[in-house]
Short mmCIF file of C-alpha atoms in Angstrom, two decimals:
data_model
loop_
_atom_site.label_atom_id
_atom_site.label_comp_id
_atom_site.label_asym_id
_atom_site.label_seq_id
_atom_site.Cartn_x
_atom_site.Cartn_y
_atom_site.Cartn_z
CA UNK A 1 46.08 -11.45 -35.18
CA UNK A 2 48.36 -14.40 -36.11
CA UNK A 3 47.99 -14.42 -39.81
CA UNK A 4 50.70 -17.13 -41.05
CA UNK A 5 53.45 -18.41 -38.49
CA UNK A 6 56.61 -20.34 -39.27
CA UNK A 7 59.01 -22.23 -36.99
CA UNK A 8 61.68 -22.28 -36.21
CA UNK A 9 62.88 -18.84 -36.79
CA UNK A 10 66.39 -19.96 -37.20
CA UNK A 11 68.19 -23.26 -37.05
CA UNK A 12 71.74 -24.68 -37.89
CA UNK A 13 71.71 -28.13 -39.14
CA UNK A 14 74.47 -30.75 -39.64
CA UNK A 15 74.61 -32.04 -43.14
CA UNK A 16 72.59 -35.43 -43.72
CA UNK A 17 70.14 -34.55 -40.99
CA UNK A 18 66.39 -34.35 -41.48
CA UNK A 19 64.60 -31.10 -40.58
CA UNK A 20 60.94 -29.98 -40.76
CA UNK A 21 60.00 -26.46 -41.22
CA UNK A 22 56.56 -25.92 -39.96
CA UNK A 23 53.85 -23.35 -41.46
CA UNK A 24 50.46 -22.40 -39.95
CA UNK A 25 47.84 -19.69 -41.38
CA UNK A 26 44.68 -18.88 -39.91
CA UNK A 27 43.17 -17.04 -42.70
CA UNK A 28 41.26 -19.97 -44.16
CA UNK A 29 43.44 -19.58 -47.26
CA UNK A 30 43.09 -22.37 -49.79
CA UNK A 31 46.50 -22.13 -51.32
CA UNK A 32 50.05 -22.37 -49.61
CA UNK A 33 53.48 -21.65 -50.85
CA UNK A 34 57.11 -22.58 -49.98
CA UNK A 35 59.98 -20.15 -51.46
CA UNK A 36 63.58 -19.95 -50.72
CA UNK A 37 65.43 -16.75 -50.98
CA UNK A 38 69.21 -16.65 -51.87
CA UNK A 39 71.07 -13.49 -52.38
CA UNK A 40 71.24 -12.57 -56.29
CA UNK A 41 68.29 -15.11 -56.81
CA UNK A 42 65.39 -13.78 -55.36
CA UNK A 43 62.29 -16.14 -54.26
CA UNK A 44 62.20 -19.52 -55.81
CA UNK A 45 59.05 -21.59 -55.61
CA UNK A 46 59.82 -25.00 -53.82
CA UNK A 47 56.29 -26.52 -53.64
CA UNK A 48 52.80 -25.32 -53.48
CA UNK A 49 49.29 -26.25 -52.55
CA UNK A 50 46.19 -25.15 -54.35
CA UNK A 51 43.71 -26.94 -51.87
CA UNK A 52 44.26 -29.27 -48.99
CA UNK A 53 45.11 -32.94 -49.84
CA UNK A 54 47.02 -31.90 -53.39
CA UNK A 55 50.52 -30.57 -53.78
CA UNK A 56 52.59 -29.52 -56.68
CA UNK A 57 56.25 -28.76 -57.66
CA UNK A 58 57.72 -25.48 -58.01
CA UNK A 59 60.85 -24.29 -59.57
CA UNK A 60 63.39 -26.24 -57.29
CA UNK A 61 61.74 -29.29 -55.42
CA UNK A 62 64.66 -31.44 -55.35
CA UNK A 63 65.63 -32.43 -51.75
CA UNK A 64 62.35 -31.17 -50.32
CA UNK A 65 58.81 -32.85 -49.60
CA UNK A 66 55.65 -31.37 -48.35
CA UNK A 67 52.07 -32.29 -47.21
CA UNK A 68 48.73 -30.82 -46.97
CA UNK A 69 46.55 -32.75 -44.71
CA UNK A 70 44.25 -30.02 -43.82
CA UNK A 71 43.84 -26.25 -44.74
CA UNK A 72 45.85 -24.61 -42.24
CA UNK A 73 49.28 -26.32 -42.10
CA UNK A 74 51.84 -26.86 -44.86
CA UNK A 75 54.98 -28.43 -43.48
CA UNK A 76 58.27 -28.40 -45.38
CA UNK A 77 60.56 -31.53 -44.91
CA UNK A 78 64.39 -31.79 -45.97
CA UNK A 79 64.98 -35.61 -45.50
CA UNK A 80 68.69 -35.21 -45.58
CA UNK A 81 70.15 -31.74 -45.62
CA UNK A 82 72.95 -30.50 -47.77
CA UNK A 83 74.83 -27.22 -47.32
CA UNK A 84 73.31 -25.75 -50.52
CA UNK A 85 70.10 -25.81 -48.66
CA UNK A 86 71.32 -22.99 -46.66
CA UNK A 87 68.89 -20.22 -47.22
CA UNK A 88 66.08 -18.53 -45.99
CA UNK A 89 62.68 -20.11 -46.23
CA UNK A 90 59.16 -18.24 -46.50
CA UNK A 91 55.96 -19.88 -46.42
CA UNK A 92 53.01 -17.94 -48.00
CA UNK A 93 49.25 -18.36 -48.40
CA UNK A 94 46.44 -16.82 -50.70
CA UNK A 95 43.17 -17.40 -52.06
CA UNK A 96 44.07 -18.64 -55.37
CA UNK A 97 40.77 -16.01 -56.77
CA UNK A 98 42.83 -13.02 -55.24
CA UNK A 99 46.52 -14.04 -55.69
CA UNK A 100 47.82 -11.75 -53.25
CA UNK A 101 50.47 -13.64 -50.97
CA UNK A 102 50.79 -13.28 -47.30
CA UNK A 103 54.03 -14.28 -46.03
CA UNK A 104 55.47 -15.64 -42.90
CA UNK A 105 58.55 -14.14 -41.20
CA UNK A 106 61.05 -16.67 -42.77
CA UNK A 107 62.84 -19.44 -41.21
CA UNK A 108 66.73 -18.77 -41.61
CA UNK A 109 68.33 -22.55 -42.16
CA UNK A 110 72.25 -23.03 -42.10
CA UNK A 111 73.29 -26.30 -43.20
CA UNK A 112 76.86 -27.23 -42.13
CA UNK B 1 58.53 -21.39 -67.16
CA UNK B 2 58.95 -17.96 -66.57
CA UNK B 3 61.73 -15.09 -67.19
CA UNK B 4 61.30 -11.99 -65.27
CA UNK B 5 63.85 -9.40 -65.31
CA UNK B 6 64.12 -6.12 -63.48
CA UNK B 7 67.41 -3.89 -62.46
CA UNK B 8 69.54 -4.98 -59.58
CA UNK B 9 69.61 -1.60 -57.88
CA UNK B 10 68.50 1.93 -58.15
CA UNK B 11 69.43 5.11 -56.11
CA UNK B 12 67.19 8.17 -55.74
CA UNK B 13 67.06 11.26 -53.56
CA UNK B 14 64.54 11.87 -50.82
CA UNK B 15 61.40 13.63 -52.50
CA UNK B 16 62.34 12.58 -55.93
CA UNK B 17 60.75 9.94 -58.17
CA UNK B 18 61.94 6.41 -58.92
CA UNK B 19 60.59 3.99 -61.87
CA UNK B 20 61.45 0.24 -61.52
CA UNK B 21 60.77 -1.76 -64.80
CA UNK B 22 60.23 -5.31 -65.03
CA UNK B 23 59.62 -7.52 -68.22
CA UNK B 24 58.75 -10.78 -68.32
CA UNK B 25 58.40 -13.68 -70.71
CA UNK B 26 55.80 -16.39 -69.51
CA UNK B 27 54.13 -19.78 -70.34
CA UNK B 28 50.83 -18.32 -68.93
CA UNK B 29 49.62 -14.84 -67.54
CA UNK B 30 47.12 -14.56 -64.83
CA UNK B 31 48.26 -11.13 -63.33
CA UNK B 32 51.59 -9.06 -62.12
CA UNK B 33 52.14 -8.24 -58.68
CA UNK B 34 54.81 -5.92 -56.94
CA UNK B 35 56.06 -6.56 -53.26
CA UNK B 36 58.29 -4.79 -51.14
CA UNK B 37 60.61 -5.94 -48.95
CA UNK B 38 62.69 -4.42 -46.07
CA UNK B 39 66.17 -6.16 -45.01
CA UNK B 40 65.56 -9.02 -42.99
CA UNK B 41 61.67 -8.87 -43.09
CA UNK B 42 59.13 -11.00 -45.34
CA UNK B 43 57.98 -9.25 -48.41
CA UNK B 44 54.68 -7.37 -48.42
CA UNK B 45 51.97 -6.72 -50.97
CA UNK B 46 52.17 -3.60 -52.86
CA UNK B 47 50.14 -4.01 -56.24
CA UNK B 48 48.32 -6.08 -58.55
CA UNK B 49 47.86 -5.48 -62.30
CA UNK B 50 45.58 -8.06 -64.36
CA UNK B 51 44.34 -5.53 -67.36
CA UNK B 52 46.49 -2.97 -69.17
CA UNK B 53 47.06 0.34 -67.60
CA UNK B 54 47.88 2.45 -64.65
CA UNK B 55 46.73 1.36 -61.22
CA UNK B 56 47.44 4.32 -58.59
CA UNK B 57 47.62 3.76 -54.70
CA UNK B 58 48.78 6.71 -52.75
CA UNK B 59 52.45 7.42 -53.63
CA UNK B 60 53.04 4.08 -55.56
CA UNK B 61 51.65 3.44 -59.00
CA UNK B 62 52.04 0.29 -61.17
CA UNK B 63 51.53 -0.10 -65.05
CA UNK B 64 51.10 -3.00 -66.89
CA UNK B 65 51.35 -3.59 -70.94
CA UNK B 66 50.50 -7.37 -71.50
CA UNK B 67 51.28 -7.17 -75.31
CA UNK B 68 54.79 -5.73 -74.34
CA UNK B 69 55.44 -8.01 -71.38
CA UNK B 70 56.47 -4.85 -69.37
CA UNK B 71 55.38 -3.54 -66.02
CA UNK B 72 56.67 -0.49 -64.10
CA UNK B 73 56.23 0.53 -60.44
CA UNK B 74 56.52 4.21 -59.88
CA UNK B 75 57.55 5.62 -56.37
CA UNK B 76 56.68 9.26 -56.00
CA UNK B 77 57.78 11.80 -53.25
CA UNK B 78 60.40 9.16 -51.83
CA UNK B 79 61.16 8.93 -48.17
CA UNK B 80 63.87 7.29 -46.48
CA UNK B 81 61.48 4.48 -45.21
CA UNK B 82 60.91 3.53 -48.91
CA UNK B 83 64.60 2.22 -48.95
CA UNK B 84 63.94 -1.54 -49.60
CA UNK B 85 63.90 -4.20 -52.41
CA UNK B 86 61.02 -4.50 -54.61
CA UNK B 87 60.00 -7.75 -56.09
CA UNK B 88 58.15 -8.11 -59.22
CA UNK B 89 56.25 -11.37 -59.44
CA UNK B 90 54.08 -13.04 -62.40
CA UNK B 91 51.13 -15.19 -61.58
CA UNK B 92 50.59 -18.16 -64.10
CA UNK B 93 47.55 -20.15 -65.11
CA UNK B 94 48.10 -22.63 -61.90
CA UNK B 95 47.96 -19.98 -59.62
CA UNK B 96 51.89 -19.98 -59.06
CA UNK B 97 53.91 -16.73 -58.51
CA UNK B 98 57.51 -16.41 -59.86
CA UNK B 99 59.69 -13.59 -58.89
CA UNK B 100 62.23 -11.77 -60.47
CA UNK B 101 65.48 -11.28 -58.44
CA UNK B 102 64.54 -7.77 -56.99
CA UNK B 103 65.48 -4.28 -57.25
CA UNK B 104 67.27 -2.75 -54.07
CA UNK B 105 66.26 1.14 -53.95
CA UNK B 106 68.41 3.30 -51.71
CA UNK B 107 67.04 6.70 -50.86
CA UNK B 108 69.64 9.21 -50.07
CA UNK B 109 69.00 12.62 -47.94
#
């Protein structure tokens, strides 16, 4: 069973370049989330979507954009990467009624 | 917004008990979660509390007091594989989860 899949697993990116992190889930969860995890800061919410066609801003949305065209996919785009966006990015999904998040394996992004 | 505090590190001996405290101040509350995260891996769900009291699941228990903005995760009969980070997370009324910075637990033989 796939669950929730992220790609790429890791990436090195030059500053100023654009990048899209992909996230797909096959659990038919209505809600999806993007978090970044940095040492000492824990998981911080970037953007979220409670249902297909809607998105919302989290705690640290600047420099990132998302779309939710369908239930399964929730890509995260960095339009012009900066070194401070070096982080591990986790995609997650859930049913809003239960709230339990299921996480992808993470995407490690390094911006030089 | 959410303000969630938990200790940075804890160390305990194999077979012992460890209690990880979490305090929170929130603009809305719709449940408290605990997750476990091993180094280099994704977080995995451990427990969920929405009402006051104790929830027990095997060697792990979680307690919630909504009036005090306080929760704890109790790990009993510690095993080496329990060495990990433990994340406290609060869900708000928009179904978003905010996480504390995590508590790294080291289990020593």
